[in-house]
């Protein structure tokens, strides 16, 4: 039996039950999860390799893509290995501190994912609206600074949330009906007042997600105006094509995020818990899986680099996007 520290009312560990109501299906659900995870790791590591060693990809657009790939790797790795252990080996126990660390990484890198998508939208805005100044505006030092700012924004906003969770009193058991340590699922086990968790969680969601969506919307509004003003149909098509992969990445990232947000706040009594948990896992797994595929298919320069490597060609000529 898992012991409870009666002094501080802090459990030594939690039990992650997986997907409630679908326990008999865990082994079957694990196969698509595992496949997507392998694709995510291989695809994103492949993108990082290409961007590191292909001189033609040493541009701001691909540096931001490298940030996105690194974020995706950490984001899905923070949950999927433990989820597969639950599904395959019934290793459901997770220590209290491990739960906090997992929660920290999940929230940091989901915030980072949103921030990098916002930076990529700004990159496309500068490339299309100010093409002659593109190289002078988005220099390597600027890219490093905005990347670090996006990371530390998430860190500074999430640390208070983890601190609040850590100091709540827990007296409602230690069973979490989830595949990973979601902050609301953990907070609901507390016998203390969790209103501050709910309110602060909403504040963080709007400060990160709301701000990033606003910047993305403004960027694409300006891009659309600039593209429409172009006289050549070919120029308009080329400008739009440079944004296609990024728009797909936004859809894959924000669609499950919106579902998770509304399920948590408004759908807890009408949506089956199993549906909520599956969407919550897709929120962390779908973007890492699809982003390298989309960028590999939609970005000519990456596609040509891959084909050149697979064909064994040593031709290092520059390829246009």
PDB file of C-alpha atoms in Angstrom:
ATOM      1  CA  UNK A   1       0.000   0.000   0.000  1.00  0.00           C
ATOM      2  CA  UNK A   2       1.247   3.477  -0.834  1.00  0.00           C
ATOM      3  CA  UNK A   3       1.912   5.401   2.355  1.00  0.00           C
ATOM      4  CA  UNK A   4       0.620   8.918   2.969  1.00  0.00           C
ATOM      5  CA  UNK A   5       2.663  11.498   4.857  1.00  0.00           C
ATOM      6  CA  UNK A   6       0.086  12.553   7.433  1.00  0.00           C
ATOM      7  CA  UNK A   7       2.119  15.569   8.544  1.00  0.00           C
ATOM      8  CA  UNK A   8       2.280  17.359   5.248  1.00  0.00           C
ATOM      9  CA  UNK A   9      -0.548  15.442   3.551  1.00  0.00           C
ATOM     10  CA  UNK A  10       1.714  14.864   0.567  1.00  0.00           C
ATOM     11  CA  UNK A  11       1.511  11.421  -1.074  1.00  0.00           C
ATOM     12  CA  UNK A  12       4.803   9.703  -1.754  1.00  0.00           C
ATOM     13  CA  UNK A  13       3.513   8.675  -5.165  1.00  0.00           C
ATOM     14  CA  UNK A  14       0.529   8.671  -7.498  1.00  0.00           C
ATOM     15  CA  UNK A  15      -1.090   5.913  -9.541  1.00  0.00           C
ATOM     16  CA  UNK A  16      -1.701   6.735 -13.215  1.00  0.00           C
ATOM     17  CA  UNK A  17      -4.662   4.611 -14.320  1.00  0.00           C
ATOM     18  CA  UNK A  18      -4.342   5.272 -18.048  1.00  0.00           C
ATOM     19  CA  UNK A  19      -7.563   5.743 -19.999  1.00  0.00           C
ATOM     20  CA  UNK A  20     -10.564   5.087 -17.729  1.00  0.00           C
ATOM     21  CA  UNK A  21     -13.171   2.821 -19.264  1.00  0.00           C
ATOM     22  CA  UNK A  22     -10.769   1.568 -21.924  1.00  0.00           C
ATOM     23  CA  UNK A  23      -8.351  -0.403 -19.739  1.00  0.00           C
ATOM     24  CA  UNK A  24      -9.101  -3.571 -21.745  1.00  0.00           C
ATOM     25  CA  UNK A  25      -8.071  -1.679 -24.908  1.00  0.00           C
ATOM     26  CA  UNK A  26      -4.759  -0.344 -23.599  1.00  0.00           C
ATOM     27  CA  UNK A  27      -2.656  -2.844 -25.513  1.00  0.00           C
ATOM     28  CA  UNK A  28      -4.389  -1.955 -28.790  1.00  0.00           C
ATOM     29  CA  UNK A  29      -4.280   1.800 -28.162  1.00  0.00           C
ATOM     30  CA  UNK A  30      -0.558   1.489 -27.465  1.00  0.00           C
ATOM     31  CA  UNK A  31       0.266   0.502 -31.071  1.00  0.00           C
ATOM     32  CA  UNK A  32      -0.787   3.778 -32.772  1.00  0.00           C
ATOM     33  CA  UNK A  33       0.739   5.727 -29.866  1.00  0.00           C
ATOM     34  CA  UNK A  34       4.042   3.873 -30.225  1.00  0.00           C
ATOM     35  CA  UNK A  35       4.041   4.219 -34.020  1.00  0.00           C
ATOM     36  CA  UNK A  36       3.396   7.956 -33.829  1.00  0.00           C
ATOM     37  CA  UNK A  37       6.112   8.362 -31.196  1.00  0.00           C
ATOM     38  CA  UNK A  38       8.695   6.534 -33.318  1.00  0.00           C
ATOM     39  CA  UNK A  39       7.754   8.645 -36.362  1.00  0.00           C
ATOM     40  CA  UNK A  40       8.012  11.799 -34.233  1.00  0.00           C
ATOM     41  CA  UNK A  41      11.473  10.955 -32.883  1.00  0.00           C
ATOM     42  CA  UNK A  42      12.900   9.763 -36.222  1.00  0.00           C
ATOM     43  CA  UNK A  43      11.344  12.627 -38.194  1.00  0.00           C
ATOM     44  CA  UNK A  44      12.387  15.412 -35.846  1.00  0.00           C
ATOM     45  CA  UNK A  45      15.890  14.017 -35.336  1.00  0.00           C
ATOM     46  CA  UNK A  46      16.164  13.790 -39.123  1.00  0.00           C
ATOM     47  CA  UNK A  47      15.161  17.445 -39.479  1.00  0.00           C
ATOM     48  CA  UNK A  48      17.704  18.478 -36.843  1.00  0.00           C
ATOM     49  CA  UNK A  49      20.391  16.502 -38.684  1.00  0.00           C
ATOM     50  CA  UNK A  50      19.545  18.122 -42.012  1.00  0.00           C
ATOM     51  CA  UNK A  51      19.475  21.640 -40.594  1.00  0.00           C
ATOM     52  CA  UNK A  52      22.781  21.060 -38.799  1.00  0.00           C
ATOM     53  CA  UNK A  53      24.744  19.664 -41.739  1.00  0.00           C
ATOM     54  CA  UNK A  54      23.112  21.173 -44.863  1.00  0.00           C
ATOM     55  CA  UNK A  55      24.553  24.611 -45.579  1.00  0.00           C
ATOM     56  CA  UNK A  56      21.554  25.516 -47.737  1.00  0.00           C
ATOM     57  CA  UNK A  57      19.330  25.226 -44.647  1.00  0.00           C
ATOM     58  CA  UNK A  58      21.334  27.657 -42.527  1.00  0.00           C
ATOM     59  CA  UNK A  59      18.624  30.317 -42.622  1.00  0.00           C
ATOM     60  CA  UNK A  60      16.339  31.790 -39.976  1.00  0.00           C
ATOM     61  CA  UNK A  61      13.291  29.848 -41.206  1.00  0.00           C
ATOM     62  CA  UNK A  62      15.079  26.538 -40.635  1.00  0.00           C
ATOM     63  CA  UNK A  63      16.618  27.620 -37.336  1.00  0.00           C
ATOM     64  CA  UNK A  64      13.082  28.217 -36.058  1.00  0.00           C
ATOM     65  CA  UNK A  65      12.109  24.832 -37.472  1.00  0.00           C
ATOM     66  CA  UNK A  66      15.015  23.293 -35.520  1.00  0.00           C
ATOM     67  CA  UNK A  67      13.631  24.921 -32.348  1.00  0.00           C
ATOM     68  CA  UNK A  68      10.228  23.437 -33.140  1.00  0.00           C
ATOM     69  CA  UNK A  69      11.713  19.962 -33.721  1.00  0.00           C
ATOM     70  CA  UNK A  70      13.688  20.046 -30.469  1.00  0.00           C
ATOM     71  CA  UNK A  71      10.585  21.226 -28.606  1.00  0.00           C
ATOM     72  CA  UNK A  72       8.508  18.443 -30.165  1.00  0.00           C
ATOM     73  CA  UNK A  73      11.026  15.768 -29.161  1.00  0.00           C
ATOM     74  CA  UNK A  74      11.034  16.860 -25.513  1.00  0.00           C
ATOM     75  CA  UNK A  75       7.260  17.411 -25.439  1.00  0.00           C
ATOM     76  CA  UNK A  76       6.287  13.911 -26.566  1.00  0.00           C
ATOM     77  CA  UNK A  77       9.145  12.188 -24.710  1.00  0.00           C
ATOM     78  CA  UNK A  78       7.958  13.713 -21.427  1.00  0.00           C
ATOM     79  CA  UNK A  79       4.771  11.595 -21.595  1.00  0.00           C
ATOM     80  CA  UNK A  80       4.711   8.795 -24.172  1.00  0.00           C
ATOM     81  CA  UNK A  81       7.387   6.447 -22.693  1.00  0.00           C
ATOM     82  CA  UNK A  82       5.568   6.461 -19.339  1.00  0.00           C
ATOM     83  CA  UNK A  83       2.215   6.019 -21.105  1.00  0.00           C
ATOM     84  CA  UNK A  84       3.533   2.977 -22.969  1.00  0.00           C
ATOM     85  CA  UNK A  85       4.857   1.541 -19.697  1.00  0.00           C
ATOM     86  CA  UNK A  86       1.340   1.865 -18.272  1.00  0.00           C
ATOM     87  CA  UNK A  87      -0.195   0.191 -21.330  1.00  0.00           C
ATOM     88  CA  UNK A  88       2.344  -2.613 -21.713  1.00  0.00           C
ATOM     89  CA  UNK A  89       3.716  -3.380 -18.245  1.00  0.00           C
ATOM     90  CA  UNK A  90       1.104  -1.853 -15.896  1.00  0.00           C
ATOM     91  CA  UNK A  91       3.821   0.346 -14.343  1.00  0.00           C
ATOM     92  CA  UNK A  92       1.331   2.863 -13.080  1.00  0.00           C
ATOM     93  CA  UNK A  93       3.168   4.290 -10.079  1.00  0.00           C
ATOM     94  CA  UNK A  94       4.948   7.624 -10.339  1.00  0.00           C
ATOM     95  CA  UNK A  95       6.577   9.411  -7.417  1.00  0.00           C
ATOM     96  CA  UNK A  96       5.293  12.791  -6.337  1.00  0.00           C
ATOM     97  CA  UNK A  97       8.489  14.574  -7.430  1.00  0.00           C
ATOM     98  CA  UNK A  98       8.599  12.710 -10.753  1.00  0.00           C
ATOM     99  CA  UNK A  99       4.998  13.778 -11.317  1.00  0.00           C
ATOM    100  CA  UNK A 100       5.943  17.425 -10.716  1.00  0.00           C
ATOM    101  CA  UNK A 101       8.931  17.144 -13.085  1.00  0.00           C
ATOM    102  CA  UNK A 102       6.757  15.589 -15.795  1.00  0.00           C
ATOM    103  CA  UNK A 103       4.136  18.310 -15.309  1.00  0.00           C
ATOM    104  CA  UNK A 104       6.853  20.985 -15.504  1.00  0.00           C
ATOM    105  CA  UNK A 105       8.236  19.680 -18.810  1.00  0.00           C
ATOM    106  CA  UNK A 106       4.777  19.219 -20.327  1.00  0.00           C
ATOM    107  CA  UNK A 107       3.689  22.777 -19.614  1.00  0.00           C
ATOM    108  CA  UNK A 108       7.059  24.362 -20.420  1.00  0.00           C
ATOM    109  CA  UNK A 109       7.326  22.762 -23.837  1.00  0.00           C
ATOM    110  CA  UNK A 110       3.681  23.117 -24.822  1.00  0.00           C
ATOM    111  CA  UNK A 111       4.184  26.811 -24.096  1.00  0.00           C
ATOM    112  CA  UNK A 112       7.426  26.713 -26.066  1.00  0.00           C
ATOM    113  CA  UNK A 113       5.635  25.019 -28.983  1.00  0.00           C
ATOM    114  CA  UNK A 114       3.118  27.844 -29.145  1.00  0.00           C
ATOM    115  CA  UNK A 115       5.856  30.453 -28.884  1.00  0.00           C
ATOM    116  CA  UNK A 116       7.948  28.944 -31.682  1.00  0.00           C
ATOM    117  CA  UNK A 117       4.899  28.795 -33.975  1.00  0.00           C
ATOM    118  CA  UNK A 118       4.411  32.494 -33.258  1.00  0.00           C
ATOM    119  CA  UNK A 119       8.072  33.223 -34.090  1.00  0.00           C
ATOM    120  CA  UNK A 120       7.738  31.273 -37.329  1.00  0.00           C
ATOM    121  CA  UNK A 121       4.707  33.381 -38.270  1.00  0.00           C
ATOM    122  CA  UNK A 122       6.748  36.543 -37.651  1.00  0.00           C
ATOM    123  CA  UNK A 123       9.551  35.043 -39.755  1.00  0.00           C
ATOM    124  CA  UNK A 124       7.126  34.540 -42.676  1.00  0.00           C
ATOM    125  CA  UNK A 125       5.796  38.074 -42.166  1.00  0.00           C
ATOM    126  CA  UNK A 126       9.283  39.590 -42.442  1.00  0.00           C
ATOM    127  CA  UNK A 127      10.221  37.345 -45.394  1.00  0.00           C
ATOM    128  CA  UNK A 128       7.127  38.326 -47.425  1.00  0.00           C
ATOM    129  CA  UNK A 129       6.530  41.923 -46.340  1.00  0.00           C
ATOM    130  CA  UNK A 130      10.175  43.028 -45.999  1.00  0.00           C
ATOM    131  CA  UNK A 131      12.150  40.664 -48.262  1.00  0.00           C
ATOM    132  CA  UNK A 132      15.053  43.067 -48.829  1.00  0.00           C
ATOM    133  CA  UNK A 133      15.596  43.512 -45.080  1.00  0.00           C
ATOM    134  CA  UNK A 134      14.962  39.891 -44.142  1.00  0.00           C
ATOM    135  CA  UNK A 135      18.611  38.926 -43.619  1.00  0.00           C
ATOM    136  CA  UNK A 136      19.406  42.074 -41.652  1.00  0.00           C
ATOM    137  CA  UNK A 137      16.359  41.864 -39.366  1.00  0.00           C
ATOM    138  CA  UNK A 138      16.503  38.150 -38.501  1.00  0.00           C
ATOM    139  CA  UNK A 139      20.204  37.759 -37.770  1.00  0.00           C
ATOM    140  CA  UNK A 140      21.562  34.818 -35.786  1.00  0.00           C
ATOM    141  CA  UNK A 141      21.874  36.839 -32.518  1.00  0.00           C
ATOM    142  CA  UNK A 142      18.257  37.982 -32.883  1.00  0.00           C
ATOM    143  CA  UNK A 143      17.095  34.389 -33.447  1.00  0.00           C
ATOM    144  CA  UNK A 144      18.944  33.216 -30.328  1.00  0.00           C
ATOM    145  CA  UNK A 145      17.522  36.051 -28.218  1.00  0.00           C
ATOM    146  CA  UNK A 146      13.894  35.544 -29.276  1.00  0.00           C
ATOM    147  CA  UNK A 147      14.244  31.774 -28.843  1.00  0.00           C
ATOM    148  CA  UNK A 148      15.586  32.181 -25.306  1.00  0.00           C
ATOM    149  CA  UNK A 149      12.914  34.782 -24.522  1.00  0.00           C
ATOM    150  CA  UNK A 150      10.208  32.330 -25.621  1.00  0.00           C
ATOM    151  CA  UNK A 151      11.692  29.583 -23.453  1.00  0.00           C
ATOM    152  CA  UNK A 152      12.117  31.718 -20.339  1.00  0.00           C
ATOM    153  CA  UNK A 153       8.626  33.182 -20.768  1.00  0.00           C
ATOM    154  CA  UNK A 154       7.233  29.671 -20.388  1.00  0.00           C
ATOM    155  CA  UNK A 155       9.571  28.837 -17.483  1.00  0.00           C
ATOM    156  CA  UNK A 156       8.737  31.934 -15.440  1.00  0.00           C
ATOM    157  CA  UNK A 157       4.990  31.505 -15.983  1.00  0.00           C
ATOM    158  CA  UNK A 158       4.922  27.771 -15.182  1.00  0.00           C
ATOM    159  CA  UNK A 159       7.159  27.732 -12.073  1.00  0.00           C
ATOM    160  CA  UNK A 160       4.479  29.388  -9.852  1.00  0.00           C
ATOM    161  CA  UNK A 161       1.920  26.812 -11.030  1.00  0.00           C
ATOM    162  CA  UNK A 162       4.217  23.922 -10.055  1.00  0.00           C
ATOM    163  CA  UNK A 163       4.963  25.629  -6.720  1.00  0.00           C
ATOM    164  CA  UNK A 164       1.218  25.888  -5.978  1.00  0.00           C
ATOM    165  CA  UNK A 165       0.644  22.218  -6.872  1.00  0.00           C
ATOM    166  CA  UNK A 166       3.570  21.133  -4.682  1.00  0.00           C
ATOM    167  CA  UNK A 167       2.202  22.856  -1.581  1.00  0.00           C
ATOM    168  CA  UNK A 168      -1.422  21.744  -1.811  1.00  0.00           C
ATOM    169  CA  UNK A 169      -2.675  19.314   0.846  1.00  0.00           C
ATOM    170  CA  UNK A 170      -3.740  15.962  -0.632  1.00  0.00           C
ATOM    171  CA  UNK A 171      -6.367  13.846   1.114  1.00  0.00           C
ATOM    172  CA  UNK A 172      -8.519  12.481  -1.731  1.00  0.00           C
ATOM    173  CA  UNK A 173      -6.382   9.510  -2.580  1.00  0.00           C
ATOM    174  CA  UNK A 174      -3.528   9.206  -5.019  1.00  0.00           C
ATOM    175  CA  UNK A 175      -5.193   7.753  -8.118  1.00  0.00           C
ATOM    176  CA  UNK A 176      -4.976   9.930 -11.234  1.00  0.00           C
ATOM    177  CA  UNK A 177      -7.343   8.907 -14.018  1.00  0.00           C
ATOM    178  CA  UNK A 178      -4.956   9.937 -16.753  1.00  0.00           C
ATOM    179  CA  UNK A 179      -1.887   8.709 -18.608  1.00  0.00           C
ATOM    180  CA  UNK A 180       0.307  11.554 -17.346  1.00  0.00           C
ATOM    181  CA  UNK A 181       0.419  14.185 -14.604  1.00  0.00           C
ATOM    182  CA  UNK A 182      -1.907  16.892 -15.824  1.00  0.00           C
ATOM    183  CA  UNK A 183      -2.022  19.794 -13.368  1.00  0.00           C
ATOM    184  CA  UNK A 184      -5.813  19.873 -13.072  1.00  0.00           C
ATOM    185  CA  UNK A 185      -6.026  16.106 -12.589  1.00  0.00           C
ATOM    186  CA  UNK A 186      -3.472  16.322  -9.771  1.00  0.00           C
ATOM    187  CA  UNK A 187      -5.062  19.416  -8.205  1.00  0.00           C
ATOM    188  CA  UNK A 188      -8.461  17.668  -8.025  1.00  0.00           C
ATOM    189  CA  UNK A 189      -6.938  15.196  -5.542  1.00  0.00           C
ATOM    190  CA  UNK A 190      -6.335  18.045  -3.112  1.00  0.00           C
ATOM    191  CA  UNK A 191      -8.656  18.817  -0.216  1.00  0.00           C
ATOM    192  CA  UNK A 192      -7.491  22.434  -0.310  1.00  0.00           C
ATOM    193  CA  UNK A 193      -8.805  25.375  -2.304  1.00  0.00           C
ATOM    194  CA  UNK A 194      -7.772  24.880  -5.938  1.00  0.00           C
ATOM    195  CA  UNK A 195      -9.474  28.002  -7.260  1.00  0.00           C
ATOM    196  CA  UNK A 196      -6.082  29.702  -7.579  1.00  0.00           C
ATOM    197  CA  UNK A 197      -4.883  26.788  -9.754  1.00  0.00           C
ATOM    198  CA  UNK A 198      -7.836  27.178 -12.090  1.00  0.00           C
ATOM    199  CA  UNK A 199      -7.521  30.968 -12.273  1.00  0.00           C
ATOM    200  CA  UNK A 200      -3.749  30.985 -12.689  1.00  0.00           C
ATOM    201  CA  UNK A 201      -3.983  28.227 -15.303  1.00  0.00           C
ATOM    202  CA  UNK A 202      -6.387  30.399 -17.301  1.00  0.00           C
ATOM    203  CA  UNK A 203      -4.078  33.402 -16.936  1.00  0.00           C
ATOM    204  CA  UNK A 204      -1.110  31.397 -18.237  1.00  0.00           C
ATOM    205  CA  UNK A 205      -3.185  30.032 -21.133  1.00  0.00           C
ATOM    206  CA  UNK A 206      -4.155  33.540 -22.208  1.00  0.00           C
ATOM    207  CA  UNK A 207      -0.687  35.045 -21.657  1.00  0.00           C
ATOM    208  CA  UNK A 208       0.949  32.351 -23.786  1.00  0.00           C
ATOM    209  CA  UNK A 209      -1.677  30.924 -26.124  1.00  0.00           C
ATOM    210  CA  UNK A 210      -3.783  34.064 -26.415  1.00  0.00           C
ATOM    211  CA  UNK A 211      -0.800  36.322 -27.084  1.00  0.00           C
ATOM    212  CA  UNK A 212       0.730  33.909 -29.606  1.00  0.00           C
ATOM    213  CA  UNK A 213      -2.549  33.425 -31.495  1.00  0.00           C
ATOM    214  CA  UNK A 214      -2.983  37.203 -31.646  1.00  0.00           C
ATOM    215  CA  UNK A 215       0.524  37.644 -33.093  1.00  0.00           C
ATOM    216  CA  UNK A 216      -0.042  34.815 -35.605  1.00  0.00           C
ATOM    217  CA  UNK A 217      -3.371  36.331 -36.681  1.00  0.00           C
ATOM    218  CA  UNK A 218      -1.885  39.800 -37.128  1.00  0.00           C
ATOM    219  CA  UNK A 219       1.109  38.382 -39.020  1.00  0.00           C
ATOM    220  CA  UNK A 220      -1.044  36.444 -41.470  1.00  0.00           C
ATOM    221  CA  UNK A 221      -3.401  39.371 -41.922  1.00  0.00           C
ATOM    222  CA  UNK A 222      -0.433  41.501 -42.989  1.00  0.00           C
ATOM    223  CA  UNK A 223       0.916  38.655 -45.139  1.00  0.00           C
ATOM    224  CA  UNK A 224      -2.445  38.282 -46.867  1.00  0.00           C
ATOM    225  CA  UNK A 225      -2.590  41.996 -47.613  1.00  0.00           C
ATOM    226  CA  UNK A 226       0.952  41.941 -49.004  1.00  0.00           C
ATOM    227  CA  UNK A 227       0.326  38.867 -51.147  1.00  0.00           C
ATOM    228  CA  UNK A 228      -2.953  40.199 -52.587  1.00  0.00           C
ATOM    229  CA  UNK A 229      -1.175  43.384 -53.630  1.00  0.00           C
ATOM    230  CA  UNK A 230       1.300  41.423 -55.765  1.00  0.00           C
ATOM    231  CA  UNK A 231       0.619  41.828 -59.464  1.00  0.00           C
ATOM    232  CA  UNK A 232       1.925  38.435 -60.579  1.00  0.00           C
ATOM    233  CA  UNK A 233      -0.133  35.299 -59.985  1.00  0.00           C
ATOM    234  CA  UNK A 234       3.068  33.242 -59.843  1.00  0.00           C
ATOM    235  CA  UNK A 235       4.490  35.542 -57.166  1.00  0.00           C
ATOM    236  CA  UNK A 236       1.296  35.226 -55.131  1.00  0.00           C
ATOM    237  CA  UNK A 237       1.349  31.440 -55.407  1.00  0.00           C
ATOM    238  CA  UNK A 238       5.011  31.265 -54.396  1.00  0.00           C
ATOM    239  CA  UNK A 239       4.419  33.552 -51.407  1.00  0.00           C
ATOM    240  CA  UNK A 240       1.467  31.458 -50.240  1.00  0.00           C
ATOM    241  CA  UNK A 241       3.396  28.207 -50.735  1.00  0.00           C
ATOM    242  CA  UNK A 242       6.085  29.335 -48.276  1.00  0.00           C
ATOM    243  CA  UNK A 243       3.396  29.539 -45.578  1.00  0.00           C
ATOM    244  CA  UNK A 244       1.596  26.253 -46.266  1.00  0.00           C
ATOM    245  CA  UNK A 245       3.690  24.032 -43.998  1.00  0.00           C
ATOM    246  CA  UNK A 246       3.516  26.547 -41.155  1.00  0.00           C
ATOM    247  CA  UNK A 247      -0.265  26.855 -41.436  1.00  0.00           C
ATOM    248  CA  UNK A 248      -0.539  23.050 -41.247  1.00  0.00           C
ATOM    249  CA  UNK A 249       1.690  23.027 -38.143  1.00  0.00           C
ATOM    250  CA  UNK A 250      -0.593  25.629 -36.528  1.00  0.00           C
ATOM    251  CA  UNK A 251      -3.676  23.518 -37.263  1.00  0.00           C
ATOM    252  CA  UNK A 252      -2.091  20.327 -35.870  1.00  0.00           C
ATOM    253  CA  UNK A 253      -0.962  22.123 -32.725  1.00  0.00           C
ATOM    254  CA  UNK A 254      -3.860  24.384 -31.821  1.00  0.00           C
ATOM    255  CA  UNK A 255      -6.810  22.147 -32.784  1.00  0.00           C
ATOM    256  CA  UNK A 256      -6.230  19.498 -30.071  1.00  0.00           C
ATOM    257  CA  UNK A 257      -5.125  22.288 -27.695  1.00  0.00           C
ATOM    258  CA  UNK A 258      -8.513  24.009 -28.050  1.00  0.00           C
ATOM    259  CA  UNK A 259     -10.344  20.721 -27.495  1.00  0.00           C
ATOM    260  CA  UNK A 260      -8.309  20.036 -24.328  1.00  0.00           C
ATOM    261  CA  UNK A 261      -8.929  23.555 -23.044  1.00  0.00           C
ATOM    262  CA  UNK A 262     -12.699  23.360 -23.506  1.00  0.00           C
ATOM    263  CA  UNK A 263     -12.942  19.766 -22.260  1.00  0.00           C
ATOM    264  CA  UNK A 264     -11.170  20.753 -19.039  1.00  0.00           C
ATOM    265  CA  UNK A 265     -13.259  23.861 -18.409  1.00  0.00           C
ATOM    266  CA  UNK A 266     -16.682  23.180 -19.880  1.00  0.00           C
ATOM    267  CA  UNK A 267     -17.036  19.563 -20.988  1.00  0.00           C
ATOM    268  CA  UNK A 268     -16.141  17.550 -17.886  1.00  0.00           C
ATOM    269  CA  UNK A 269     -19.777  16.477 -17.339  1.00  0.00           C
ATOM    270  CA  UNK A 270     -20.776  15.906 -20.974  1.00  0.00           C
ATOM    271  CA  UNK A 271     -17.616  14.485 -22.600  1.00  0.00           C
ATOM    272  CA  UNK A 272     -16.519  10.919 -21.647  1.00  0.00           C
ATOM    273  CA  UNK A 273     -13.219  10.972 -19.699  1.00  0.00           C
ATOM    274  CA  UNK A 274     -11.704   8.492 -22.153  1.00  0.00           C
ATOM    275  CA  UNK A 275     -12.321  10.919 -25.040  1.00  0.00           C
ATOM    276  CA  UNK A 276     -10.754  13.770 -23.104  1.00  0.00           C
ATOM    277  CA  UNK A 277      -7.643  11.745 -22.245  1.00  0.00           C
ATOM    278  CA  UNK A 278      -7.143  10.490 -25.810  1.00  0.00           C
ATOM    279  CA  UNK A 279      -7.355  14.072 -27.119  1.00  0.00           C
ATOM    280  CA  UNK A 280      -4.963  15.212 -24.363  1.00  0.00           C
ATOM    281  CA  UNK A 281      -2.429  12.629 -25.550  1.00  0.00           C
ATOM    282  CA  UNK A 282      -2.914  13.636 -29.184  1.00  0.00           C
ATOM    283  CA  UNK A 283      -2.294  17.241 -28.118  1.00  0.00           C
ATOM    284  CA  UNK A 284       1.234  16.190 -27.095  1.00  0.00           C
ATOM    285  CA  UNK A 285       1.794  13.586 -29.820  1.00  0.00           C
ATOM    286  CA  UNK A 286       0.105  14.781 -33.017  1.00  0.00           C
ATOM    287  CA  UNK A 287       2.203  17.949 -33.644  1.00  0.00           C
ATOM    288  CA  UNK A 288       5.566  16.163 -33.138  1.00  0.00           C
ATOM    289  CA  UNK A 289       4.427  13.395 -35.493  1.00  0.00           C
ATOM    290  CA  UNK A 290       2.990  15.568 -38.257  1.00  0.00           C
ATOM    291  CA  UNK A 291       5.368  18.550 -38.274  1.00  0.00           C
ATOM    292  CA  UNK A 292       8.390  16.746 -39.818  1.00  0.00           C
ATOM    293  CA  UNK A 293       6.116  15.026 -42.340  1.00  0.00           C
ATOM    294  CA  UNK A 294       4.452  18.285 -43.375  1.00  0.00           C
ATOM    295  CA  UNK A 295       7.718  20.200 -43.631  1.00  0.00           C
ATOM    296  CA  UNK A 296       9.364  17.327 -45.461  1.00  0.00           C
ATOM    297  CA  UNK A 297       6.563  17.184 -48.045  1.00  0.00           C
ATOM    298  CA  UNK A 298       5.708  20.875 -48.374  1.00  0.00           C
ATOM    299  CA  UNK A 299       9.192  22.452 -48.221  1.00  0.00           C
ATOM    300  CA  UNK A 300      11.060  21.936 -51.484  1.00  0.00           C
ATOM    301  CA  UNK A 301      14.481  22.684 -50.025  1.00  0.00           C
ATOM    302  CA  UNK A 302      14.138  20.038 -47.291  1.00  0.00           C
ATOM    303  CA  UNK A 303      12.617  17.562 -49.735  1.00  0.00           C
ATOM    304  CA  UNK A 304      15.474  18.020 -52.197  1.00  0.00           C
ATOM    305  CA  UNK A 305      18.072  17.633 -49.442  1.00  0.00           C
ATOM    306  CA  UNK A 306      16.496  14.354 -48.358  1.00  0.00           C
ATOM    307  CA  UNK A 307      16.338  13.053 -51.934  1.00  0.00           C
ATOM    308  CA  UNK A 308      19.954  14.051 -52.507  1.00  0.00           C
ATOM    309  CA  UNK A 309      21.064  12.184 -49.381  1.00  0.00           C
ATOM    310  CA  UNK A 310      19.004   9.098 -50.250  1.00  0.00           C
ATOM    311  CA  UNK A 311      20.373   9.060 -53.790  1.00  0.00           C
ATOM    312  CA  UNK A 312      23.932   9.372 -52.504  1.00  0.00           C
ATOM    313  CA  UNK A 313      24.552  12.537 -54.473  1.00  0.00           C
ATOM    314  CA  UNK A 314      27.363  14.735 -53.227  1.00  0.00           C
ATOM    315  CA  UNK A 315      26.146  17.713 -55.142  1.00  0.00           C
ATOM    316  CA  UNK A 316      25.874  20.535 -52.606  1.00  0.00           C
ATOM    317  CA  UNK A 317      24.375  23.126 -54.865  1.00  0.00           C
ATOM    318  CA  UNK A 318      21.970  25.565 -53.274  1.00  0.00           C
ATOM    319  CA  UNK A 319      18.317  24.761 -53.772  1.00  0.00           C
ATOM    320  CA  UNK A 320      15.596  27.314 -53.663  1.00  0.00           C
ATOM    321  CA  UNK A 321      12.504  26.861 -51.466  1.00  0.00           C
TER     322      UNK A 321
END
